[in-house]
GROMACS .gro file of C-alpha atoms in nm:
model
  470
    1MET     CA    1   0.304  -0.554  -2.993
    2LYS     CA    2  -0.018  -0.528  -3.313
    3ILE     CA    3  -0.346  -0.701  -3.286
    4SER     CA    4  -0.265  -0.899  -3.561
    5GLN     CA    5  -0.003  -1.020  -3.421
    6ILE     CA    6  -0.203  -1.038  -3.117
    7LYS     CA    7  -0.451  -1.221  -3.237
    8LEU     CA    8  -0.186  -1.519  -3.421
    9LEU     CA    9  -0.026  -1.589  -3.075
   10LEU     CA   10  -0.338  -1.641  -2.933
   11GLY     CA   11  -0.492  -1.824  -3.234
   12SER     CA   12  -0.164  -2.120  -3.211
   13LEU     CA   13  -0.178  -2.100  -2.823
   14ALA     CA   14  -0.575  -2.192  -2.831
   15ILE     CA   15  -0.513  -2.480  -3.122
   16VAL     CA   16  -0.224  -2.580  -2.891
   17LEU     CA   17  -0.450  -2.583  -2.615
   18GLY     CA   18  -0.786  -2.759  -2.797
   19LEU     CA   19  -0.974  -2.502  -2.744
   20GLU     CA   20  -0.989  -2.325  -3.122
   21LYS     CA   21  -1.316  -2.401  -3.313
   22SER     CA   22  -1.432  -2.096  -3.479
   23PRO     CA   23  -1.176  -1.770  -3.568
   24ILE     CA   24  -1.031  -1.605  -3.294
   25HIS     CA   25  -1.124  -1.229  -3.323
   26GLN     CA   26  -1.437  -1.222  -3.188
   27THR     CA   27  -1.424  -1.159  -2.796
   28ASN     CA   28  -1.637  -1.516  -2.702
   29ASP     CA   29  -1.257  -1.693  -2.770
   30PHE     CA   30  -1.183  -1.442  -2.572
   31LYS     CA   31  -1.415  -1.617  -2.253
   32ASP     CA   32  -1.305  -2.016  -2.442
   33ILE     CA   33  -0.956  -1.891  -2.329
   34PHE     CA   34  -0.960  -1.646  -2.010
   35ASP     CA   35  -1.207  -1.699  -1.735
   36ASP     CA   36  -1.488  -1.496  -1.597
   37GLN     CA   37  -1.211  -1.321  -1.468
   38TYR     CA   38  -1.043  -1.145  -1.804
   39ASN     CA   39  -0.739  -1.346  -1.720
   40ASP     CA   40  -0.452  -1.590  -1.772
   41GLU     CA   41  -0.592  -1.881  -1.476
   42ARG     CA   42  -0.708  -2.115  -1.751
   43ALA     CA   43  -0.446  -2.049  -1.961
   44TYR     CA   44  -0.168  -2.128  -1.729
   45GLU     CA   45  -0.360  -2.409  -1.581
   46ASN     CA   46  -0.384  -2.547  -1.936
   47ALA     CA   47  -0.013  -2.520  -2.000
   48ASN     CA   48   0.036  -2.731  -1.740
   49SER     CA   49  -0.072  -3.036  -1.843
   50LEU     CA   50   0.148  -2.976  -2.208
   51PRO     CA   51   0.471  -3.112  -2.252
   52LYS     CA   52   0.676  -2.895  -2.089
   53SER     CA   53   0.852  -2.693  -2.396
   54LYS     CA   54   0.515  -2.633  -2.444
   55ALA     CA   55   0.393  -2.551  -2.137
   56GLN     CA   56   0.666  -2.350  -2.158
   57GLU     CA   57   0.589  -2.165  -2.508
   58VAL     CA   58   0.250  -2.121  -2.373
   59LYS     CA   59   0.333  -1.916  -2.061
   60SER     CA   60   0.635  -1.661  -2.238
   61LEU     CA   61   0.351  -1.547  -2.365
   62ASN     CA   62   0.224  -1.291  -2.110
   63LEU     CA   63  -0.100  -1.312  -2.217
   64GLY     CA   64  -0.309  -1.072  -1.949
   65GLU     CA   65  -0.040  -0.797  -2.160
   66ASN     CA   66  -0.142  -0.915  -2.463
   67VAL     CA   67  -0.568  -0.919  -2.479
   68LYS     CA   68  -0.569  -0.494  -2.375
   69ASP     CA   69  -0.822  -0.493  -2.687
   70TYR     CA   70  -1.032  -0.682  -2.461
   71GLN     CA   71  -0.939  -0.578  -2.097
   72LYS     CA   72  -0.861  -0.257  -2.094
   73THR     CA   73  -0.614  -0.154  -1.830
   74ILE     CA   74  -0.418   0.137  -1.687
   75LYS     CA   75  -0.087   0.054  -1.547
   76VAL     CA   76   0.017   0.327  -1.306
   77PRO     CA   77   0.372   0.367  -1.172
   78LEU     CA   78   0.437   0.381  -0.839
   79GLU     CA   79   0.688   0.498  -0.702
   80ASN     CA   80   0.839   0.387  -0.403
   81TYR     CA   81   0.983   0.544  -0.039
   82TYR     CA   82   1.206   0.331   0.155
   83ASN     CA   83   0.908   0.015   0.110
   84ILE     CA   84   0.746   0.257   0.390
   85GLN     CA   85   0.514   0.554   0.127
   86TYR     CA   86   0.382   0.466  -0.210
   87PHE     CA   87   0.264   0.720  -0.418
   88ALA     CA   88   0.271   0.858  -0.771
   89LYS     CA   89   0.115   1.132  -1.039
   90LEU     CA   90  -0.193   1.235  -1.083
   91TYR     CA   91  -0.178   1.536  -1.339
   92ILE     CA   92  -0.450   1.799  -1.255
   93GLY     CA   93  -0.645   2.077  -1.372
   94SER     CA   94  -0.663   2.260  -1.806
   95ASN     CA   95  -0.245   2.322  -1.778
   96LEU     CA   96  -0.199   1.948  -1.623
   97ILE     CA   97  -0.027   1.985  -1.340
   98PRO     CA   98   0.174   1.705  -1.135
   99ILE     CA   99   0.084   1.622  -0.844
  100SER     CA  100   0.190   1.301  -0.581
  101VAL     CA  101  -0.056   1.142  -0.428
  102ILE     CA  102  -0.026   0.789  -0.218
  103PHE     CA  103  -0.276   0.538  -0.325
  104ASP     CA  104  -0.450   0.463  -0.006
  105THR     CA  105  -0.712   0.194  -0.027
  106GLY     CA  106  -0.752   0.239   0.379
  107SER     CA  107  -0.979   0.588   0.320
  108SER     CA  108  -1.255   0.722   0.042
  109SER     CA  109  -1.203   1.050  -0.012
  110LEU     CA  110  -0.941   1.287  -0.288
  111TRP     CA  111  -0.742   1.531  -0.181
  112ILE     CA  112  -0.514   1.807  -0.321
  113SER     CA  113  -0.317   2.066  -0.176
  114ALA     CA  114  -0.331   2.402  -0.234
  115ALA     CA  115  -0.113   2.652  -0.406
  116ASP     CA  116  -0.138   2.781  -0.064
  117CYS     CA  117  -0.186   2.521   0.120
  118ILE     CA  118  -0.079   2.595   0.515
  119GLY     CA  119   0.074   2.257   0.693
  120CYS     CA  120   0.097   2.096   0.370
  121PRO     CA  121   0.414   1.866   0.191
  122HIS     CA  122   0.464   2.156  -0.088
  123LEU     CA  123   0.681   1.855  -0.205
  124ALA     CA  124   0.501   1.867  -0.633
  125ASP     CA  125   0.457   2.171  -0.836
  126LEU     CA  126   0.200   2.311  -0.666
  127TYR     CA  127  -0.216   2.373  -0.789
  128ASN     CA  128  -0.309   2.667  -0.847
  129GLN     CA  129  -0.604   2.708  -0.928
  130SER     CA  130  -0.656   3.006  -1.081
  131GLN     CA  131  -0.453   2.907  -1.277
  132SER     CA  132  -0.736   2.680  -1.430
  133PHE     CA  133  -0.984   2.750  -1.621
  134THR     CA  134  -1.219   2.419  -1.547
  135TYR     CA  135  -1.185   2.475  -1.202
  136PHE     CA  136  -1.503   2.451  -0.988
  137LYS     CA  137  -1.527   2.500  -0.673
  138GLU     CA  138  -1.848   2.372  -0.543
  139THR     CA  139  -1.858   2.506  -0.164
  140SER     CA  140  -1.838   2.853   0.027
  141VAL     CA  141  -1.795   2.670   0.285
  142SER     CA  142  -1.481   2.461   0.404
  143ASP     CA  143  -1.565   2.139   0.565
  144HIS     CA  144  -1.241   1.931   0.685
  145ILE     CA  145  -1.193   1.496   0.725
  146SER     CA  146  -1.058   1.375   1.028
  147TYR     CA  147  -0.793   1.132   1.100
  148GLY     CA  148  -0.677   0.985   1.346
  149ALA     CA  149  -0.375   1.212   1.424
  150GLY     CA  150  -0.425   1.535   1.181
  151GLU     CA  151  -0.684   1.605   0.958
  152VAL     CA  152  -0.677   1.864   0.692
  153TYR     CA  153  -0.956   2.148   0.598
  154GLY     CA  154  -1.052   2.221   0.207
  155TYR     CA  155  -1.325   2.312  -0.054
  156ASN     CA  156  -1.535   2.038  -0.251
  157SER     CA  157  -1.426   2.046  -0.577
  158THR     CA  158  -1.365   1.907  -0.902
  159ASP     CA  159  -1.180   1.893  -1.251
  160VAL     CA  160  -0.965   1.767  -1.475
  161ILE     CA  161  -0.757   1.466  -1.406
  162CYS     CA  162  -0.596   1.226  -1.542
  163LEU     CA  163  -0.378   0.962  -1.491
  164SER     CA  164  -0.074   1.025  -1.741
  165ASN     CA  165   0.040   1.298  -1.986
  166SER     CA  166   0.151   1.088  -2.290
  167LYS     CA  167  -0.008   1.047  -2.540
  168ASN     CA  168  -0.266   0.884  -2.409
  169ASN     CA  169  -0.286   1.077  -2.079
  170PHE     CA  170  -0.672   0.920  -1.962
  171CYS     CA  171  -0.834   1.160  -1.805
  172MET     CA  172  -1.189   1.276  -1.678
  173ASN     CA  173  -1.359   1.580  -1.605
  174GLU     CA  174  -1.502   1.729  -1.268
  175VAL     CA  175  -1.364   1.494  -1.086
  176LYS     CA  176  -1.476   1.566  -0.740
  177PHE     CA  177  -1.163   1.588  -0.486
  178LYS     CA  178  -1.135   1.847  -0.173
  179LEU     CA  179  -0.846   2.104  -0.232
  180VAL     CA  180  -0.691   2.129   0.134
  181THR     CA  181  -0.603   2.526   0.177
  182GLU     CA  182  -0.433   2.340   0.477
  183ALA     CA  183  -0.350   2.066   0.752
  184ARG     CA  184  -0.224   1.983   1.093
  185ASP     CA  185   0.023   1.726   1.193
  186PHE     CA  186   0.108   1.554   0.816
  187HIS     CA  187   0.510   1.591   0.924
  188GLY     CA  188   0.656   1.312   0.641
  189LEU     CA  189   0.383   1.299   0.430
  190GLN     CA  190   0.632   1.232   0.062
  191ALA     CA  191   0.286   1.334  -0.154
  192ASP     CA  192   0.047   1.627  -0.248
  193GLY     CA  193  -0.279   1.478  -0.205
  194VAL     CA  194  -0.416   1.159  -0.112
  195LEU     CA  195  -0.651   0.894  -0.360
  196GLY     CA  196  -0.889   0.745  -0.147
  197LEU     CA  197  -0.929   0.391  -0.285
  198SER     CA  198  -1.204   0.237  -0.005
  199PRO     CA  199  -1.440  -0.005  -0.153
  200LYS     CA  200  -1.805   0.222   0.004
  201ASN     CA  201  -1.920   0.515  -0.209
  202PHE     CA  202  -1.843   0.862   0.007
  203GLU     CA  203  -1.907   1.168  -0.134
  204ASN     CA  204  -1.603   1.279  -0.226
  205SER     CA  205  -1.445   0.960  -0.267
  206VAL     CA  206  -1.278   0.808  -0.574
  207ASP     CA  207  -1.589   0.608  -0.717
  208ASN     CA  208  -1.587   0.869  -0.858
  209LEU     CA  209  -1.353   0.867  -0.999
  210ILE     CA  210  -1.327   0.446  -1.144
  211SER     CA  211  -1.664   0.535  -1.237
  212GLN     CA  212  -1.530   0.778  -1.455
  213LEU     CA  213  -1.279   0.573  -1.630
  214VAL     CA  214  -1.537   0.316  -1.685
  215ASP     CA  215  -1.755   0.534  -1.826
  216GLY     CA  216  -1.576   0.671  -2.071
  217GLY     CA  217  -1.439   0.272  -2.169
  218LEU     CA  218  -1.085   0.333  -2.016
  219ILE     CA  219  -1.126   0.027  -1.834
  220GLU     CA  220  -1.419  -0.202  -1.803
  221ARG     CA  221  -1.437  -0.330  -1.449
  222ARG     CA  222  -1.472  -0.104  -1.110
  223MET     CA  223  -1.146  -0.310  -1.003
  224PHE     CA  224  -0.742  -0.205  -0.980
  225SER     CA  225  -0.412  -0.443  -0.802
  226MET     CA  226  -0.126  -0.366  -0.653
  227ILE     CA  227   0.238  -0.464  -0.675
  228ILE     CA  228   0.467  -0.339  -0.443
  229GLY     CA  229   0.782  -0.473  -0.383
  230ALA     CA  230   0.815  -0.648  -0.645
  231SER     CA  231   1.202  -0.805  -0.731
  232ASP     CA  232   1.105  -0.778  -1.089
  233GLU     CA  233   0.872  -0.493  -1.159
  234ASN     CA  234   0.820  -0.184  -1.081
  235PRO     CA  235   0.582  -0.109  -0.802
  236HIS     CA  236   0.216   0.023  -0.917
  237ILE     CA  237  -0.116   0.015  -0.954
  238LEU     CA  238  -0.362  -0.127  -1.269
  239PHE     CA  239  -0.672   0.036  -1.271
  240GLY     CA  240  -0.935  -0.208  -1.486
  241GLY     CA  241  -0.858  -0.596  -1.373
  242TYR     CA  242  -0.556  -0.734  -1.253
  243ASN     CA  243  -0.247  -0.975  -1.467
  244MET     CA  244  -0.092  -1.303  -1.323
  245ARG     CA  245   0.234  -1.272  -1.425
  246TYR     CA  246   0.336  -1.061  -1.107
  247ALA     CA  247   0.191  -1.405  -0.891
  248LYS     CA  248   0.434  -1.665  -0.880
  249GLU     CA  249   0.433  -1.914  -1.102
  250GLY     CA  250   0.165  -2.161  -1.032
  251GLU     CA  251  -0.081  -1.957  -0.784
  252GLN     CA  252  -0.412  -1.900  -0.849
  253LEU     CA  253  -0.604  -1.587  -0.713
  254ARG     CA  254  -0.771  -1.622  -0.399
  255TRP     CA  255  -1.178  -1.491  -0.312
  256HIS     CA  256  -1.242  -1.312   0.015
  257ASN     CA  257  -1.602  -1.190   0.054
  258LEU     CA  258  -1.587  -0.859   0.219
  259VAL     CA  259  -1.755  -0.853   0.594
  260ASN     CA  260  -1.764  -0.490   0.575
  261ASN     CA  261  -1.800  -0.250   0.279
  262ASN     CA  262  -1.690   0.050   0.440
  263PHE     CA  263  -1.372  -0.084   0.341
  264TRP     CA  264  -1.160  -0.338   0.292
  265THR     CA  265  -1.175  -0.607   0.547
  266VAL     CA  266  -1.202  -0.981   0.513
  267ASN     CA  267  -1.302  -1.251   0.789
  268MET     CA  268  -1.021  -1.306   0.944
  269SER     CA  269  -1.056  -1.695   1.222
  270SER     CA  270  -0.733  -1.683   1.295
  271ALA     CA  271  -0.368  -1.576   1.343
  272THR     CA  272  -0.062  -1.724   1.522
  273ILE     CA  273   0.315  -1.671   1.605
  274SER     CA  274   0.477  -1.922   1.715
  275ASP     CA  275   0.192  -2.186   1.690
  276GLN     CA  276   0.018  -1.894   1.984
  277ALA     CA  277  -0.314  -1.772   1.852
  278LEU     CA  278  -0.300  -1.363   1.878
  279ASN     CA  279  -0.654  -1.294   1.803
  280LYS     CA  280  -0.845  -1.185   2.100
  281ILE     CA  281  -1.023  -0.932   2.022
  282SER     CA  282  -1.115  -0.932   1.638
  283ASN     CA  283  -1.234  -1.207   1.384
  284SER     CA  284  -1.171  -0.904   1.100
  285ALA     CA  285  -0.873  -0.755   0.922
  286ILE     CA  286  -0.827  -0.418   0.690
  287VAL     CA  287  -0.614  -0.464   0.373
  288ASP     CA  288  -0.463  -0.141   0.352
  289SER     CA  289  -0.246   0.014   0.117
  290GLY     CA  290  -0.183   0.325   0.343
  291SER     CA  291  -0.090   0.143   0.651
  292SER     CA  292   0.341   0.173   0.599
  293TYR     CA  293   0.335  -0.134   0.891
  294ILE     CA  294   0.097  -0.387   1.022
  295LEU     CA  295  -0.154  -0.287   1.358
  296LEU     CA  296  -0.284  -0.452   1.665
  297PRO     CA  297  -0.513  -0.384   1.891
  298GLU     CA  298  -0.364  -0.377   2.235
  299GLY     CA  299  -0.397  -0.643   2.302
  300ASP     CA  300  -0.350  -0.847   2.058
  301PHE     CA  301  -0.021  -0.686   2.048
  302GLN     CA  302   0.061  -0.714   2.403
  303VAL     CA  303   0.003  -1.124   2.349
  304PHE     CA  304   0.290  -1.104   1.981
  305THR     CA  305   0.581  -0.809   2.269
  306LYS     CA  306   0.550  -1.123   2.519
  307ILE     CA  307   0.638  -1.344   2.263
  308ILE     CA  308   0.833  -1.243   1.999
  309SER     CA  309   1.029  -1.088   2.394
  310LYS     CA  310   1.154  -1.392   2.467
  311ASP     CA  311   1.502  -1.461   2.552
  312ARG     CA  312   1.524  -1.109   2.384
  313SER     CA  313   1.610  -0.714   2.525
  314CYS     CA  314   1.321  -0.564   2.351
  315TYR     CA  315   1.172  -0.236   2.489
  316PHE     CA  316   0.922   0.030   2.298
  317ASP     CA  317   1.183   0.320   2.103
  318ALA     CA  318   1.313   0.527   2.421
  319LEU     CA  319   1.219   0.884   2.109
  320GLY     CA  320   0.864   0.805   2.103
  321THR     CA  321   0.748   0.646   1.766
  322LYS     CA  322   0.617   0.370   1.922
  323VAL     CA  323   0.816   0.105   1.739
  324TYR     CA  324   0.867  -0.164   1.977
  325VAL     CA  325   1.249  -0.255   1.878
  326CYS     CA  326   1.461  -0.527   2.041
  327LYS     CA  327   1.877  -0.583   2.071
  328CYS     CA  328   1.950  -0.807   1.781
  329TRP     CA  329   2.323  -0.846   1.852
  330MET     CA  330   2.419  -1.149   1.638
  331GLU     CA  331   2.065  -1.216   1.534
  332ASN     CA  332   1.923  -1.177   1.233
  333TYR     CA  333   1.512  -1.112   1.104
  334LYS     CA  334   1.540  -1.536   1.008
  335ASP     CA  335   1.588  -1.495   1.405
  336PHE     CA  336   1.166  -1.457   1.465
  337PRO     CA  337   0.868  -1.637   1.405
  338ASP     CA  338   0.679  -1.566   1.094
  339ILE     CA  339   0.300  -1.432   1.168
  340ASP     CA  340   0.054  -1.667   1.009
  341ILE     CA  341  -0.358  -1.604   0.973
  342VAL     CA  342  -0.549  -1.716   0.804
  343ILE     CA  343  -0.860  -1.537   0.611
  344ASP     CA  344  -1.232  -1.724   0.583
  345ASP     CA  345  -0.977  -2.059   0.534
  346GLN     CA  346  -0.683  -1.947   0.336
  347LYS     CA  347  -0.326  -1.922   0.567
  348TYR     CA  348  -0.108  -1.609   0.453
  349VAL     CA  349   0.237  -1.588   0.633
  350ILE     CA  350   0.383  -1.264   0.719
  351PRO     CA  351   0.748  -1.371   0.667
  352SER     CA  352   1.001  -1.252   0.976
  353SER     CA  353   1.249  -1.083   0.651
  354SER     CA  354   0.892  -0.834   0.659
  355TYR     CA  355   0.821  -0.686   0.933
  356VAL     CA  356   1.142  -0.713   1.113
  357GLN     CA  357   1.452  -0.429   0.998
  358LYS     CA  358   1.748  -0.495   1.159
  359SER     CA  359   2.005  -0.157   1.164
  360GLY     CA  360   2.384  -0.258   1.365
  361PHE     CA  361   2.315  -0.411   1.630
  362THR     CA  362   1.867  -0.349   1.662
  363CYS     CA  363   1.638  -0.514   1.524
  364PHE     CA  364   1.317  -0.248   1.440
  365ILE     CA  365   0.953  -0.453   1.440
  366LYS     CA  366   0.693  -0.355   1.217
  367VAL     CA  367   0.386  -0.469   1.382
  368VAL     CA  368   0.254  -0.137   1.581
  369PRO     CA  369  -0.060  -0.078   1.813
  370GLN     CA  370  -0.307   0.096   1.745
  371ASN     CA  371  -0.516   0.202   2.026
  372GLN     CA  372  -0.794   0.493   1.777
  373MET     CA  373  -1.132   0.474   1.584
  374PHE     CA  374  -1.184   0.079   1.462
  375SER     CA  375  -0.896  -0.045   1.745
  376ASN     CA  376  -1.089  -0.392   1.694
  377TYR     CA  377  -0.975  -0.434   1.375
  378TRP     CA  378  -0.627  -0.599   1.237
  379ILE     CA  379  -0.469  -0.368   0.985
  380LEU     CA  380  -0.223  -0.529   0.654
  381GLY     CA  381  -0.026  -0.248   0.552
  382ASP     CA  382   0.259  -0.245   0.283
  383ILE     CA  383   0.378  -0.551   0.491
  384PHE     CA  384   0.144  -0.746   0.437
  385ILE     CA  385   0.063  -0.672   0.025
  386GLN     CA  386   0.472  -0.666  -0.053
  387ASN     CA  387   0.399  -0.995   0.012
  388TYR     CA  388   0.018  -1.083  -0.160
  389TYR     CA  389  -0.016  -0.918  -0.528
  390SER     CA  390  -0.377  -0.797  -0.381
  391VAL     CA  391  -0.661  -0.687  -0.615
  392PHE     CA  392  -0.928  -0.537  -0.556
  393ASP     CA  393  -1.287  -0.600  -0.678
  394ILE     CA  394  -1.612  -0.261  -0.651
  395ASP     CA  395  -1.852  -0.405  -0.836
  396ASN     CA  396  -1.829  -0.770  -0.626
  397GLN     CA  397  -1.749  -0.632  -0.291
  398ARG     CA  398  -1.455  -0.925  -0.290
  399VAL     CA  399  -1.032  -0.884  -0.256
  400GLY     CA  400  -0.822  -1.160  -0.447
  401LEU     CA  401  -0.492  -1.228  -0.336
  402ALA     CA  402  -0.219  -1.467  -0.411
  403ARG     CA  403   0.170  -1.470  -0.345
  404SER     CA  404   0.352  -1.222  -0.571
  405ASN     CA  405   0.685  -1.187  -0.744
  406HIS     CA  406   0.803  -0.993  -0.447
  407VAL     CA  407   1.205  -1.076  -0.370
  408ASP     CA  408   1.324  -0.928  -0.015
  409ASN     CA  409   1.600  -0.727  -0.108
  410HIS     CA  410   1.505  -0.411   0.074
  411TRP     CA  411   1.822  -0.571   0.266
  412ASN     CA  412   2.057  -0.426  -0.004
  413TRP     CA  413   1.912  -0.073   0.070
  414LYS     CA  414   2.175   0.168   0.184
  415LEU     CA  415   1.976   0.199   0.537
  416TYR     CA  416   1.976   0.493   0.752
  417ALA     CA  417   1.996   0.382   1.051
  418TYR     CA  418   1.760   0.493   1.202
  419LEU     CA  419   1.505   0.515   0.930
  420ILE     CA  420   1.128   0.456   1.130
  421SER     CA  421   0.797   0.511   1.004
  422TYR     CA  422   0.451   0.490   1.188
  423SER     CA  423   0.087   0.505   1.057
  424LEU     CA  424  -0.190   0.645   1.316
  425ILE     CA  425  -0.516   0.440   1.161
  426GLY     CA  426  -0.826   0.707   1.251
  427ALA     CA  427  -1.175   0.807   1.145
  428GLY     CA  428  -1.012   0.700   0.740
  429LEU     CA  429  -0.895   0.407   0.862
  430THR     CA  430  -0.493   0.612   0.707
  431SER     CA  431  -0.344   0.885   0.853
  432LEU     CA  432  -0.112   0.862   0.655
  433LEU     CA  433   0.140   1.050   0.956
  434TYR     CA  434   0.509   0.903   0.888
  435GLN     CA  435   0.748   1.029   1.187
  436TYR     CA  436   1.073   0.889   1.144
  437ILE     CA  437   1.415   0.904   1.331
  438GLN     CA  438   1.729   0.964   1.087
  439GLU     CA  439   2.081   0.894   1.235
  440ARG     CA  440   2.234   1.237   1.224
  441LYS     CA  441   1.907   1.342   1.459
  442LEU     CA  442   1.977   1.052   1.703
  443LYS     CA  443   2.339   1.143   1.703
  444GLN     CA  444   2.259   1.485   1.804
  445ARG     CA  445   2.007   1.356   2.066
  446GLU     CA  446   2.304   1.172   2.188
  447LYS     CA  447   2.569   1.424   2.214
  448ILE     CA  448   2.331   1.614   2.466
  449GLU     CA  449   2.253   1.337   2.644
  450ARG     CA  450   2.672   1.322   2.714
  451GLN     CA  451   2.721   1.691   2.825
  452GLN     CA  452   2.452   1.670   3.041
  453LEU     CA  453   2.587   1.359   3.213
  454GLU     CA  454   2.903   1.561   3.195
  455GLN     CA  455   2.708   1.822   3.333
  456ILE     CA  456   2.591   1.620   3.644
  457LYS     CA  457   2.964   1.511   3.725
  458LEU     CA  458   3.113   1.800   3.725
  459SER     CA  459   2.832   1.954   3.957
  460GLU     CA  460   2.950   1.638   4.158
  461SER     CA  461   3.269   1.718   4.168
  462ASP     CA  462   3.154   2.035   4.234
  463GLU     CA  463   3.001   1.931   4.560
  464PHE     CA  464   3.248   1.688   4.697
  465SER     CA  465   3.477   1.972   4.710
  466PHE     CA  466   3.341   2.228   4.856
  467GLU     CA  467   3.269   1.947   5.159
  468ASP     CA  468   3.603   1.863   5.160
  469GLU     CA  469   3.723   2.208   5.243
  470VAL     CA  470   3.412   2.285   5.442
   0.00000   0.00000   0.00000
């Protein structure tokens, strides 16, 4: 849409709403229409008071998309890996090599695998720093980033990093990152790096990247928002702002100030399931896009499993993934209770359709215990963010939440019978170590167990025959 068309639409809207008193092209006229969070909430609120036909006409304008000359944002698509990992492309170096990275609100560092990295996944094109004339190695001594289980080793470095390889490629010079030459215990990671998005300005943190986006005039605010799991929108991250079109109609953002600015930590005043209290240990929760599941302190997890296992046969997965499973038989996920949490004074619901995945006669529970550092915190991972459009405001140290357009449609996907993921929490809160079991592997194990059982039976049969002979 051309700018002239945008102005015409905005002018028409202002007249309808009774807001237009001066030419619409002036910047302050945008502020008259949009509230101080530079989105279309106020317009939607006013539209609701209009006749239905006019209200629909106003809402169809998608104002948040149409004012990009005022609200500068950058939309980066995310790739969805079975609802358990979300990653995107960064383009690095003078030759713009595409690298897949996890966008992780639970950690602070940006790291990228080197072409000769030992133990790295190497799933995308490889970044060879020697082929980039803009690369600079800041230190000659390797250091490391430790996670709950696993760590990476590498050198502090800088290079050109772009968010796109299109005509408007949104490039930043001398972005700090760690060039990783060795990774340990990162099996199952579907990316070649991690882009940390925590609010604290750590050394080598993404604050460097976001600040450069602001300084370069590419975005106006140190803010980003995430939508994942929506049925009519591809998952993406929006740098520079948010757009209420990704929230359910009639929803407004509810803002929560951070209680710990190391992470996106909010005050969780209560948590219940089947009207029974869960949060016996902590009153804090961390919104973490790098964790696939909901992670609970051990004490809360014991209460949780006691409740959901009532009248069910439930147990930990025998293969050591720490995933809790229940026999479902003819049940489906709707037979499990929802989880209700209250952040400040606002209630949020995690439906059972989000935390239970049914496969055959087994239900996998995507709520897991965490025994790592910061174990007193609840970790609200992708399961939570799939249900709530999440806005992360670095400048004002707060998180905004609104029910998303998410429709729980992953049941229609072709499921791997035993596809399981588990995120371990550590110093950076998210190790992104995903352990999954494929059906083929499970069948192989069952085959071995059958063979062992047959050998035992054969051994017993031989023993009885010997005794008979004697």
